[in-house]
Amino acid sequence: MLYRIFRVIIRFVIFLLNGHMVVLDKEKIPKGTFIMVAPHRTWWEPVLFAVAASPMEFSFMAKAELFHKNPIITWILKNAHAFPVDRAHPGPSAVKTPINNLRKNNLSVIIFPTGTRYSSEIKGGAALIGRLANVPLVPVVYQGPLHFWGLLKRQKLIVGFGDPITVSRKGRFNDEEVDRIDKAMHDAWDTIDNRINPDFVYVPDTHKAELEHEEGKL
């Protein structure tokens, strides 16, 4: 119930700050639960994706440190279906929790396979979870402002969906299969980007990239 209230509030805030968000090809979203996969470009993408794909409800991974900052943030995260993941030592729960949400709690999952906003290297977690939960991967892409001032300037927010990617449960889950799915995701993101704006180029904040890289070493 609180998740739905949060979504209504967020939709209103987006409208108030920026106007209507543009959502393309929403009809490609399949029935039932699925894993939404996207290249990570800005911190507010999970919020936009959850609003764009409503009425489906989503869970998402959040770094464990956020759950220990203060009780209010912890309460908000838990009621937004977030679950903690230790980025340095993910552990079994990083796979088990999203699988349970997909199979038992009727919650789809938002995953950024590249892990951070400053990497293009795909990791195999989304493919593994999709295989074990027997759900498709739905590629999605965000184009729009990457900084808060861009929102205030009412730069257009665009979310585009792509065709679902099936993760086969037959055969071994080997490097070849992971590479196939990785390529399918990259190709899908490129197709969506070109559909929205073929001239769009994502330029990450290199200073923040260096800080995040240093944090990962700790």
Short mmCIF file of C-alpha atoms in Angstrom, two decimals:
data_model
loop_
_atom_site.label_atom_id
_atom_site.label_comp_id
_atom_site.label_asym_id
_atom_site.label_seq_id
_atom_site.Cartn_x
_atom_site.Cartn_y
_atom_site.Cartn_z
CA MET A 1 0.00 0.00 0.00
CA LEU A 2 2.76 2.45 0.94
CA TYR A 3 4.62 1.64 -2.27
CA ARG A 4 1.60 2.79 -4.27
CA ILE A 5 1.32 5.96 -2.22
CA PHE A 6 5.02 6.66 -2.81
CA ARG A 7 4.49 6.16 -6.54
CA VAL A 8 1.62 8.67 -6.66
CA ILE A 9 3.70 11.23 -4.75
CA ILE A 10 6.71 10.69 -7.02
CA ARG A 11 4.58 11.01 -10.14
CA PHE A 12 3.26 14.34 -8.83
CA VAL A 13 6.79 15.57 -7.98
CA ILE A 14 8.00 14.67 -11.48
CA PHE A 15 5.10 16.58 -12.99
CA LEU A 16 5.67 19.55 -10.69
CA LEU A 17 9.41 19.81 -11.38
CA ASN A 18 9.58 18.74 -14.98
CA GLY A 19 6.22 18.18 -16.64
CA HIS A 20 5.02 14.94 -18.14
CA MET A 21 7.51 12.12 -18.64
CA VAL A 22 7.55 10.49 -22.08
CA VAL A 23 7.29 6.68 -22.09
CA LEU A 24 7.88 4.78 -25.35
CA ASP A 25 6.85 1.21 -26.26
CA LYS A 26 5.33 0.35 -22.89
CA GLU A 27 3.25 -2.30 -24.66
CA LYS A 28 6.42 -4.42 -24.91
CA ILE A 29 6.28 -5.10 -21.17
CA PRO A 30 5.17 -8.74 -20.74
CA LYS A 31 2.51 -10.02 -18.39
CA GLY A 32 3.74 -11.42 -15.11
CA THR A 33 6.96 -10.59 -13.32
CA PHE A 34 10.21 -9.78 -15.09
CA ILE A 35 13.65 -8.25 -14.59
CA MET A 36 14.06 -4.72 -15.90
CA VAL A 37 17.64 -4.23 -17.09
CA ALA A 38 19.16 -0.86 -17.96
CA PRO A 39 22.48 0.91 -18.40
CA HIS A 40 22.97 3.00 -15.26
CA ARG A 41 23.10 6.71 -16.12
CA THR A 42 21.72 8.65 -13.15
CA TRP A 43 20.67 7.99 -9.57
CA TRP A 44 16.95 8.67 -10.12
CA GLU A 45 16.47 6.06 -12.88
CA PRO A 46 14.92 3.41 -10.58
CA VAL A 47 12.22 5.90 -9.59
CA LEU A 48 11.46 6.85 -13.21
CA PHE A 49 11.43 3.22 -14.35
CA ALA A 50 9.09 2.18 -11.54
CA VAL A 51 6.68 4.99 -12.45
CA ALA A 52 6.95 4.32 -16.19
CA ALA A 53 6.15 0.62 -15.83
CA SER A 54 3.27 0.96 -13.36
CA PRO A 55 1.01 -0.66 -12.27
CA MET A 56 3.63 -3.40 -11.85
CA GLU A 57 5.44 -3.05 -8.53
CA PHE A 58 9.22 -3.41 -8.32
CA SER A 59 11.91 -4.29 -5.87
CA PHE A 60 15.48 -3.12 -6.29
CA MET A 61 18.91 -3.52 -4.79
CA ALA A 62 20.35 -0.72 -2.64
CA LYS A 63 23.77 -0.56 -1.04
CA ALA A 64 23.70 -1.87 2.50
CA GLU A 65 25.11 1.37 3.94
CA LEU A 66 21.87 3.20 3.18
CA PHE A 67 19.97 0.93 5.57
CA HIS A 68 22.14 2.06 8.50
CA LYS A 69 22.08 5.84 8.02
CA ASN A 70 18.89 6.60 9.96
CA PRO A 71 15.59 4.88 10.75
CA ILE A 72 13.55 7.12 8.45
CA ILE A 73 15.62 6.22 5.37
CA THR A 74 15.51 2.56 6.38
CA TRP A 75 11.71 2.70 6.71
CA ILE A 76 11.32 4.36 3.29
CA LEU A 77 13.63 1.86 1.59
CA LYS A 78 11.90 -1.16 3.06
CA ASN A 79 8.44 0.13 2.11
CA ALA A 80 9.73 0.88 -1.39
CA HIS A 81 10.62 -2.84 -1.69
CA ALA A 82 14.37 -2.16 -1.57
CA PHE A 83 16.70 -4.79 -0.16
CA PRO A 84 20.30 -4.31 1.04
CA VAL A 85 23.31 -5.64 -0.83
CA ASP A 86 26.92 -5.41 0.30
CA ARG A 87 28.69 -4.39 -2.91
CA ALA A 88 32.07 -5.63 -1.70
CA HIS A 89 30.71 -9.01 -0.51
CA PRO A 90 27.26 -9.57 -2.10
CA GLY A 91 26.55 -13.00 -0.59
CA PRO A 92 23.75 -15.48 -1.49
CA SER A 93 20.94 -13.04 -0.58
CA ALA A 94 21.84 -10.88 -3.60
CA VAL A 95 20.42 -13.70 -5.72
CA LYS A 96 17.91 -15.36 -3.39
CA THR A 97 16.02 -12.18 -2.44
CA PRO A 98 15.16 -11.05 -5.99
CA ILE A 99 14.24 -14.62 -6.95
CA ASN A 100 11.80 -14.82 -4.03
CA ASN A 101 10.35 -11.44 -4.98
CA LEU A 102 9.85 -12.56 -8.58
CA ARG A 103 8.41 -16.00 -7.83
CA LYS A 104 6.54 -15.55 -4.55
CA ASN A 105 5.88 -11.84 -3.92
CA ASN A 106 4.70 -10.81 -7.42
CA LEU A 107 7.39 -8.12 -7.53
CA SER A 108 9.42 -7.47 -10.64
CA VAL A 109 13.05 -6.42 -10.14
CA ILE A 110 15.10 -3.49 -11.44
CA ILE A 111 18.75 -4.38 -12.06
CA PHE A 112 21.60 -2.40 -13.56
CA PRO A 113 23.85 -5.14 -14.99
CA THR A 114 26.85 -2.81 -15.30
CA GLY A 115 26.69 -2.19 -11.55
CA THR A 116 27.62 1.52 -11.55
CA ARG A 117 26.91 4.63 -13.61
CA TYR A 118 30.51 4.69 -14.83
CA SER A 119 30.98 1.21 -16.27
CA SER A 120 29.99 -0.47 -19.52
CA GLU A 121 31.09 -3.95 -18.42
CA ILE A 122 28.07 -6.20 -17.90
CA LYS A 123 28.07 -8.66 -15.02
CA GLY A 124 26.14 -11.95 -15.13
CA GLY A 125 23.82 -11.45 -12.14
CA ALA A 126 20.69 -10.42 -14.06
CA ALA A 127 21.01 -13.36 -16.45
CA LEU A 128 21.50 -15.82 -13.57
CA ILE A 129 18.50 -14.49 -11.64
CA GLY A 130 16.37 -14.56 -14.80
CA ARG A 131 17.32 -18.18 -15.44
CA LEU A 132 16.67 -19.35 -11.86
CA ALA A 133 13.39 -17.42 -11.55
CA ASN A 134 12.33 -18.34 -15.10
CA VAL A 135 11.43 -14.76 -16.06
CA PRO A 136 12.44 -12.61 -19.05
CA LEU A 137 14.75 -9.61 -19.04
CA VAL A 138 13.11 -6.40 -20.25
CA PRO A 139 15.61 -3.82 -21.56
CA VAL A 140 14.89 -0.19 -20.75
CA VAL A 141 16.80 3.02 -21.43
CA TYR A 142 16.66 6.51 -19.97
CA GLN A 143 17.57 9.63 -21.91
CA GLY A 144 17.34 12.99 -20.23
CA PRO A 145 19.10 15.26 -17.76
CA LEU A 146 21.77 13.62 -15.63
CA HIS A 147 21.87 16.35 -12.98
CA PHE A 148 19.17 17.86 -10.80
CA TRP A 149 19.45 21.30 -12.40
CA GLY A 150 18.49 19.68 -15.70
CA LEU A 151 15.23 18.55 -14.12
CA LEU A 152 14.54 22.06 -12.92
CA LYS A 153 15.19 23.38 -16.42
CA ARG A 154 12.43 21.00 -17.54
CA GLN A 155 14.64 19.07 -19.93
CA LYS A 156 12.67 16.19 -21.38
CA LEU A 157 12.63 12.85 -19.54
CA ILE A 158 12.30 9.87 -21.87
CA VAL A 159 12.04 6.20 -20.92
CA GLY A 160 11.97 3.59 -23.69
CA PHE A 161 11.31 -0.15 -23.44
CA GLY A 162 12.60 -2.92 -25.70
CA ASP A 163 11.58 -6.47 -26.60
CA PRO A 164 11.91 -9.00 -23.77
CA ILE A 165 15.00 -11.20 -23.76
CA THR A 166 14.41 -14.85 -22.94
CA VAL A 167 16.88 -16.63 -20.67
CA SER A 168 16.80 -20.32 -21.52
CA ARG A 169 16.70 -22.84 -18.68
CA LYS A 170 18.00 -25.59 -20.95
CA GLY A 171 21.64 -26.55 -21.10
CA ARG A 172 24.49 -25.28 -18.97
CA PHE A 173 24.72 -21.71 -17.83
CA ASN A 174 28.21 -21.21 -19.19
CA ASP A 175 30.26 -18.26 -20.43
CA GLU A 176 28.88 -18.66 -23.93
CA GLU A 177 25.30 -18.26 -22.72
CA VAL A 178 26.24 -15.29 -20.52
CA ASP A 179 27.97 -13.65 -23.48
CA ARG A 180 24.88 -14.22 -25.64
CA ILE A 181 22.61 -12.53 -23.12
CA ASP A 182 25.10 -9.71 -22.57
CA LYS A 183 25.20 -9.02 -26.30
CA ALA A 184 21.40 -9.15 -26.50
CA MET A 185 21.17 -6.52 -23.73
CA HIS A 186 23.73 -4.22 -25.34
CA ASP A 187 22.07 -4.55 -28.73
CA ALA A 188 18.66 -3.82 -27.20
CA TRP A 189 19.92 -0.72 -25.40
CA ASP A 190 21.53 0.56 -28.60
CA THR A 191 18.26 -0.02 -30.49
CA ILE A 192 16.24 1.88 -27.88
CA ASP A 193 18.77 4.72 -27.75
CA ASN A 194 18.60 5.06 -31.53
CA ARG A 195 14.81 4.96 -31.39
CA ILE A 196 14.73 7.83 -28.88
CA ASN A 197 17.61 9.95 -30.16
CA PRO A 198 20.46 8.50 -32.28
CA ASP A 199 22.65 11.50 -31.39
CA PHE A 200 22.45 10.89 -27.64
CA VAL A 201 25.83 10.24 -26.01
CA TYR A 202 26.16 9.38 -22.33
CA VAL A 203 29.05 11.30 -20.77
CA PRO A 204 29.67 10.19 -17.15
CA ASP A 205 31.02 12.49 -14.47
CA THR A 206 34.67 11.37 -14.40
CA HIS A 207 35.33 12.89 -10.97
CA LYS A 208 32.47 10.93 -9.42
CA ALA A 209 33.65 7.84 -11.27
CA GLU A 210 37.05 8.13 -9.60
CA LEU A 211 35.46 8.59 -6.17
CA GLU A 212 33.24 5.55 -6.62
CA HIS A 213 36.19 3.49 -7.81
CA GLU A 214 38.13 4.45 -4.67
CA GLU A 215 35.13 3.61 -2.47
CA GLY A 216 35.00 0.16 -4.02
CA LYS A 217 38.54 -0.50 -2.85
CA LEU A 218 37.71 0.13 0.79
#
